[in-house]
Amino acid sequence: QIQLQQSGPGLVKPSQTLSLTCAISGDSVSSNSATWNWIRQSPSRGLEWLGRTYYRSKWYNDYAVSVKSRITINPDTSKNQFSLHLNSVTPEDTALYYCAREVYPMDVWGQGTTVTVSS
Amino acid sequence: DIVMTQSPDSLAVSLGERATINCKSGQSVLHRSNNKNYLAWYQQKPGQPPKLLISWASTRESGVPDRFSGSGSGTDFTLTISSLQAEDVAVYYCQQYFDTPYTFGQGTKLEIK
């Protein structure tokens, strides 16, 4: 059974970096058939896809234009997990963040992490 | 970006009655190479992540009750719950995975009348 377990702080100060990790069990971050995604949800923006990382003989990333200058999604093959780093956060980045596996489409989701950006 | 628009925003249906939710995409999500619609439906209950119900516009996921069905092609899609049960109260989202950035509809809140 595939599971995604999220971890990371729930409170981040403005201008700092939001960092979350998604640990994978039952699949591999290096899978040639899956992609590994981050999505956030807020009342103002609804469900917003942020980006993904995936392996197809080499590593690829895709990012949403809205966060492209601030986001990095990294795989960690040694720990079978992937991470989200969003820098220069503002209160508008306050949201419920999810990781998700995509095997056309996103079929397994993490439990969600509420992140508040506040001083 | 492919804009996804759902209707209605909210819906109240009596137990045992049919519920219908519509989703329209700003451009076709039908891939000509494989004749598949890259459209998914999710159910989200309070405090839970979205749960995948239907992929490829009409393929029910394993374990999803057969009262849930999806239809449509190109730009117009429908999620139908044939006989509403109390446990179906939730917010429902459509999502296109035809191209990144993946985009979701704004959600339809389904309640019991």
mmCIF file of C-alpha atoms in Angstrom:
data_model
loop_
_atom_site.group_PDB
_atom_site.id
_atom_site.type_symbol
_atom_site.label_atom_id
_atom_site.label_comp_id
_atom_site.label_asym_id
_atom_site.label_seq_id
_atom_site.Cartn_x
_atom_site.Cartn_y
_atom_site.Cartn_z
ATOM 1 C CA GLN A 1 0.000 0.000 0.000
ATOM 2 C CA ILE A 2 1.455 3.272 -1.094
ATOM 3 C CA GLN A 3 1.598 6.016 1.515
ATOM 4 C CA LEU A 4 2.945 9.541 1.592
ATOM 5 C CA GLN A 5 3.892 11.040 4.950
ATOM 6 C CA GLN A 6 4.439 14.774 5.104
ATOM 7 C CA SER A 7 6.574 16.625 7.624
ATOM 8 C CA GLY A 8 7.708 20.168 8.178
ATOM 9 C CA PRO A 9 6.974 23.302 10.192
ATOM 10 C CA GLY A 10 3.515 24.788 10.324
ATOM 11 C CA LEU A 11 4.688 28.349 10.886
ATOM 12 C CA VAL A 12 7.112 30.297 8.701
ATOM 13 C CA LYS A 13 8.117 33.941 9.007
ATOM 14 C CA PRO A 14 7.653 36.303 6.066
ATOM 15 C CA SER A 15 10.644 36.432 3.686
ATOM 16 C CA GLN A 16 11.905 33.068 4.936
ATOM 17 C CA THR A 17 11.826 29.675 3.224
ATOM 18 C CA LEU A 18 8.997 27.190 3.547
ATOM 19 C CA SER A 19 10.357 23.631 3.541
ATOM 20 C CA LEU A 20 8.293 20.450 3.558
ATOM 21 C CA THR A 21 9.213 16.815 3.053
ATOM 22 C CA CYS A 22 7.140 13.945 1.705
ATOM 23 C CA ALA A 23 8.329 10.455 2.624
ATOM 24 C CA ILE A 24 7.265 7.657 0.279
ATOM 25 C CA SER A 25 6.453 4.101 1.277
ATOM 26 C CA GLY A 26 5.346 1.412 -1.139
ATOM 27 C CA ASP A 27 6.842 3.093 -4.214
ATOM 28 C CA SER A 28 10.082 4.716 -5.281
ATOM 29 C CA VAL A 29 10.838 8.358 -5.920
ATOM 30 C CA SER A 30 12.973 7.042 -8.818
ATOM 31 C CA SER A 31 10.008 5.278 -10.416
ATOM 32 C CA ASN A 32 9.916 5.526 -14.189
ATOM 33 C CA SER A 33 6.133 5.703 -14.234
ATOM 34 C CA ALA A 34 5.269 8.154 -11.459
ATOM 35 C CA THR A 35 5.731 11.845 -10.854
ATOM 36 C CA TRP A 36 5.879 13.456 -7.429
ATOM 37 C CA ASN A 37 3.873 16.603 -6.939
ATOM 38 C CA TRP A 38 3.170 19.439 -4.529
ATOM 39 C CA ILE A 39 -0.247 21.076 -4.413
ATOM 40 C CA ARG A 40 -1.616 23.698 -2.056
ATOM 41 C CA GLN A 41 -5.138 24.656 -1.085
ATOM 42 C CA SER A 42 -6.442 27.936 0.224
ATOM 43 C CA PRO A 43 -9.842 29.648 0.296
ATOM 44 C CA SER A 44 -8.613 32.340 -2.082
ATOM 45 C CA ARG A 45 -6.835 30.140 -4.642
ATOM 46 C CA GLY A 46 -8.575 26.781 -4.292
ATOM 47 C CA LEU A 47 -6.434 23.798 -5.271
ATOM 48 C CA GLU A 48 -3.239 25.032 -6.892
ATOM 49 C CA TRP A 49 -0.650 22.713 -8.403
ATOM 50 C CA LEU A 50 2.840 23.964 -7.596
ATOM 51 C CA GLY A 51 5.174 21.581 -9.338
ATOM 52 C CA ARG A 52 6.641 18.116 -9.642
ATOM 53 C CA THR A 53 9.791 16.091 -9.914
ATOM 54 C CA TYR A 54 10.196 12.836 -11.800
ATOM 55 C CA TYR A 55 12.796 10.437 -13.149
ATOM 56 C CA ARG A 56 12.928 9.305 -16.751
ATOM 57 C CA SER A 57 16.561 8.235 -17.185
ATOM 58 C CA LYS A 58 17.376 11.605 -15.653
ATOM 59 C CA TRP A 59 15.635 13.966 -13.246
ATOM 60 C CA TYR A 60 13.117 16.523 -14.448
ATOM 61 C CA ASN A 61 11.139 19.284 -12.753
ATOM 62 C CA ASP A 62 8.079 21.270 -13.789
ATOM 63 C CA TYR A 63 6.909 24.311 -11.861
ATOM 64 C CA ALA A 64 3.884 26.570 -11.918
ATOM 65 C CA VAL A 65 4.675 29.975 -13.381
ATOM 66 C CA SER A 66 3.156 31.660 -10.328
ATOM 67 C CA VAL A 67 5.935 30.318 -8.073
ATOM 68 C CA LYS A 68 8.645 29.421 -10.580
ATOM 69 C CA SER A 69 11.139 32.007 -9.362
ATOM 70 C CA ARG A 70 10.793 30.850 -5.733
ATOM 71 C CA ILE A 71 10.282 27.084 -5.795
ATOM 72 C CA THR A 72 12.522 24.057 -5.762
ATOM 73 C CA ILE A 73 11.351 20.444 -5.593
ATOM 74 C CA ASN A 74 14.116 17.942 -4.905
ATOM 75 C CA PRO A 75 14.163 14.162 -4.835
ATOM 76 C CA ASP A 76 16.165 12.365 -2.153
ATOM 77 C CA THR A 77 16.811 8.836 -3.357
ATOM 78 C CA SER A 78 18.709 7.814 -0.224
ATOM 79 C CA LYS A 79 15.630 8.450 1.928
ATOM 80 C CA ASN A 80 13.008 7.775 -0.765
ATOM 81 C CA GLN A 81 11.374 11.153 -0.331
ATOM 82 C CA PHE A 82 11.004 14.499 -2.017
ATOM 83 C CA SER A 83 10.916 17.999 -0.702
ATOM 84 C CA LEU A 84 9.390 21.393 -1.386
ATOM 85 C CA HIS A 85 11.274 24.610 -0.808
ATOM 86 C CA LEU A 86 9.476 27.887 -1.366
ATOM 87 C CA ASN A 87 11.527 30.962 -0.597
ATOM 88 C CA SER A 88 10.659 34.581 0.099
ATOM 89 C CA VAL A 89 7.257 33.625 1.450
ATOM 90 C CA THR A 90 4.515 36.133 2.166
ATOM 91 C CA PRO A 91 1.178 35.744 3.957
ATOM 92 C CA GLU A 92 -0.307 34.844 0.549
ATOM 93 C CA ASP A 93 1.608 31.547 0.785
ATOM 94 C CA THR A 94 -0.457 30.560 3.816
ATOM 95 C CA ALA A 95 -2.239 27.369 2.777
ATOM 96 C CA LEU A 96 -2.747 23.662 3.297
ATOM 97 C CA TYR A 97 0.074 21.944 1.414
ATOM 98 C CA TYR A 98 -0.206 18.436 -0.026
ATOM 99 C CA CYS A 99 2.223 16.096 -1.703
ATOM 100 C CA ALA A 100 0.837 13.613 -4.205
ATOM 101 C CA ARG A 101 1.938 10.822 -6.473
ATOM 102 C CA GLU A 102 0.843 11.026 -10.065
ATOM 103 C CA VAL A 103 0.401 7.915 -12.114
ATOM 104 C CA TYR A 104 -2.031 9.664 -14.415
ATOM 105 C CA PRO A 105 -3.645 11.279 -12.482
ATOM 106 C CA MET A 106 -2.745 12.068 -8.859
ATOM 107 C CA ASP A 107 -3.909 8.952 -7.104
ATOM 108 C CA VAL A 108 -2.178 9.018 -3.718
ATOM 109 C CA TRP A 109 -2.017 12.102 -1.496
ATOM 110 C CA GLY A 110 -0.262 12.984 1.706
ATOM 111 C CA GLN A 111 -2.208 13.954 4.778
ATOM 112 C CA GLY A 112 -1.621 17.671 4.278
ATOM 113 C CA THR A 113 0.334 20.258 6.245
ATOM 114 C CA THR A 114 -1.140 23.588 7.217
ATOM 115 C CA VAL A 115 1.488 26.285 6.788
ATOM 116 C CA THR A 116 0.931 29.760 8.140
ATOM 117 C CA VAL A 117 3.181 32.622 7.112
ATOM 118 C CA SER A 118 3.271 35.102 9.954
ATOM 119 C CA SER A 119 5.765 37.000 12.070
ATOM 120 C CA ASP B 1 -3.147 27.492 -18.499
ATOM 121 C CA ILE B 2 -6.259 25.362 -18.992
ATOM 122 C CA VAL B 3 -9.081 26.926 -17.002
ATOM 123 C CA MET B 4 -11.499 24.472 -15.402
ATOM 124 C CA THR B 5 -14.981 25.733 -14.541
ATOM 125 C CA GLN B 6 -17.461 23.721 -12.524
ATOM 126 C CA SER B 7 -21.177 24.199 -12.141
ATOM 127 C CA PRO B 8 -22.978 24.604 -9.907
ATOM 128 C CA ASP B 9 -20.861 25.917 -7.027
ATOM 129 C CA SER B 10 -23.175 24.164 -4.584
ATOM 130 C CA LEU B 11 -25.889 21.581 -4.849
ATOM 131 C CA ALA B 12 -28.468 20.175 -2.446
ATOM 132 C CA VAL B 13 -29.991 16.822 -3.327
ATOM 133 C CA SER B 14 -32.355 14.521 -1.445
ATOM 134 C CA LEU B 15 -31.113 11.158 -0.282
ATOM 135 C CA GLY B 16 -31.586 8.564 -2.997
ATOM 136 C CA GLU B 17 -31.858 11.169 -5.731
ATOM 137 C CA ARG B 18 -29.437 11.894 -8.565
ATOM 138 C CA ALA B 19 -26.707 14.503 -8.296
ATOM 139 C CA THR B 20 -25.033 15.941 -11.375
ATOM 140 C CA ILE B 21 -21.929 18.119 -11.425
ATOM 141 C CA ASN B 22 -20.573 19.683 -14.574
ATOM 142 C CA CYS B 23 -17.029 20.631 -15.520
ATOM 143 C CA LYS B 24 -15.910 22.597 -18.544
ATOM 144 C CA SER B 25 -12.311 22.999 -19.657
ATOM 145 C CA GLY B 26 -11.006 26.049 -21.488
ATOM 146 C CA GLN B 27 -9.520 23.836 -24.173
ATOM 147 C CA SER B 28 -9.901 20.216 -25.151
ATOM 148 C CA VAL B 29 -8.244 17.676 -22.858
ATOM 149 C CA LEU B 30 -8.749 14.874 -25.371
ATOM 150 C CA HIS B 31 -5.392 13.582 -26.567
ATOM 151 C CA ARG B 32 -5.660 12.583 -30.212
ATOM 152 C CA SER B 33 -2.818 10.068 -30.025
ATOM 153 C CA ASN B 34 -4.679 7.745 -27.659
ATOM 154 C CA ASN B 35 -8.235 9.118 -27.746
ATOM 155 C CA LYS B 36 -8.166 9.609 -23.958
ATOM 156 C CA ASN B 37 -9.576 12.500 -22.001
ATOM 157 C CA TYR B 38 -7.088 13.653 -19.363
ATOM 158 C CA LEU B 39 -9.770 14.526 -16.830
ATOM 159 C CA ALA B 40 -10.123 13.367 -13.225
ATOM 160 C CA TRP B 41 -12.746 13.771 -10.521
ATOM 161 C CA TYR B 42 -11.927 14.010 -6.813
ATOM 162 C CA GLN B 43 -13.991 13.947 -3.643
ATOM 163 C CA GLN B 44 -12.834 15.907 -0.616
ATOM 164 C CA LYS B 45 -14.337 15.584 2.843
ATOM 165 C CA PRO B 46 -13.494 17.975 5.706
ATOM 166 C CA GLY B 47 -10.040 17.422 7.144
ATOM 167 C CA GLN B 48 -9.056 14.972 4.402
ATOM 168 C CA PRO B 49 -7.017 15.227 1.216
ATOM 169 C CA PRO B 50 -8.792 14.880 -2.115
ATOM 170 C CA LYS B 51 -9.662 11.299 -3.007
ATOM 171 C CA LEU B 52 -9.448 10.195 -6.614
ATOM 172 C CA LEU B 53 -12.810 8.890 -7.813
ATOM 173 C CA ILE B 54 -12.548 8.829 -11.593
ATOM 174 C CA SER B 55 -9.706 9.055 -14.072
ATOM 175 C CA TRP B 56 -9.728 9.337 -17.869
ATOM 176 C CA ALA B 57 -13.117 11.076 -17.544
ATOM 177 C CA SER B 58 -15.025 7.844 -16.982
ATOM 178 C CA THR B 59 -12.858 5.157 -15.328
ATOM 179 C CA ARG B 60 -13.880 4.534 -11.751
ATOM 180 C CA GLU B 61 -11.059 3.851 -9.304
ATOM 181 C CA SER B 62 -10.966 0.574 -7.473
ATOM 182 C CA GLY B 63 -13.274 0.623 -4.457
ATOM 183 C CA VAL B 64 -15.356 3.572 -5.630
ATOM 184 C CA PRO B 65 -19.070 2.716 -5.488
ATOM 185 C CA ASP B 66 -20.713 2.234 -8.856
ATOM 186 C CA ARG B 67 -23.240 4.967 -8.116
ATOM 187 C CA PHE B 68 -20.436 7.330 -9.160
ATOM 188 C CA SER B 69 -19.965 7.729 -12.899
ATOM 189 C CA GLY B 70 -18.175 10.132 -15.179
ATOM 190 C CA SER B 71 -18.935 11.074 -18.741
ATOM 191 C CA GLY B 72 -18.044 13.588 -21.399
ATOM 192 C CA SER B 73 -15.281 14.312 -23.858
ATOM 193 C CA GLY B 74 -13.246 17.185 -25.196
ATOM 194 C CA THR B 75 -14.224 20.152 -23.076
ATOM 195 C CA ASP B 76 -17.449 19.130 -21.332
ATOM 196 C CA PHE B 77 -17.646 16.591 -18.544
ATOM 197 C CA THR B 78 -20.119 15.380 -15.960
ATOM 198 C CA LEU B 79 -19.892 13.565 -12.648
ATOM 199 C CA THR B 80 -23.106 11.787 -11.719
ATOM 200 C CA ILE B 81 -24.050 10.215 -8.421
ATOM 201 C CA SER B 82 -27.014 8.050 -9.271
ATOM 202 C CA SER B 83 -28.504 7.682 -5.797
ATOM 203 C CA LEU B 84 -27.139 10.064 -3.191
ATOM 204 C CA GLN B 85 -26.024 8.578 0.105
ATOM 205 C CA ALA B 86 -25.297 10.499 3.287
ATOM 206 C CA GLU B 87 -21.589 9.679 3.033
ATOM 207 C CA ASP B 88 -21.399 11.442 -0.338
ATOM 208 C CA VAL B 89 -21.618 14.863 1.290
ATOM 209 C CA ALA B 90 -18.342 16.481 0.231
ATOM 210 C CA VAL B 91 -16.758 18.935 -2.157
ATOM 211 C CA TYR B 92 -16.089 17.571 -5.627
ATOM 212 C CA TYR B 93 -13.350 18.785 -7.954
ATOM 213 C CA CYS B 94 -12.481 18.139 -11.553
ATOM 214 C CA GLN B 95 -8.853 18.347 -12.663
ATOM 215 C CA GLN B 96 -7.125 18.251 -16.013
ATOM 216 C CA TYR B 97 -3.843 16.411 -16.394
ATOM 217 C CA PHE B 98 -3.551 17.030 -20.132
ATOM 218 C CA ASP B 99 -0.792 19.562 -19.624
ATOM 219 C CA THR B 100 1.091 21.313 -16.871
ATOM 220 C CA PRO B 101 0.291 23.376 -14.983
ATOM 221 C CA TYR B 102 -2.321 20.922 -13.822
ATOM 222 C CA THR B 103 -5.470 22.833 -12.958
ATOM 223 C CA PHE B 104 -8.549 22.173 -10.868
ATOM 224 C CA GLY B 105 -12.093 23.387 -10.950
ATOM 225 C CA GLN B 106 -13.230 25.645 -8.129
ATOM 226 C CA GLY B 107 -15.174 22.833 -6.488
ATOM 227 C CA THR B 108 -18.843 21.929 -6.053
ATOM 228 C CA LYS B 109 -20.177 21.551 -2.535
ATOM 229 C CA LEU B 110 -22.723 18.739 -2.349
ATOM 230 C CA GLU B 111 -25.199 18.690 0.518
ATOM 231 C CA ILE B 112 -28.299 16.802 1.534
ATOM 232 C CA LYS B 113 -31.624 18.536 0.925
#
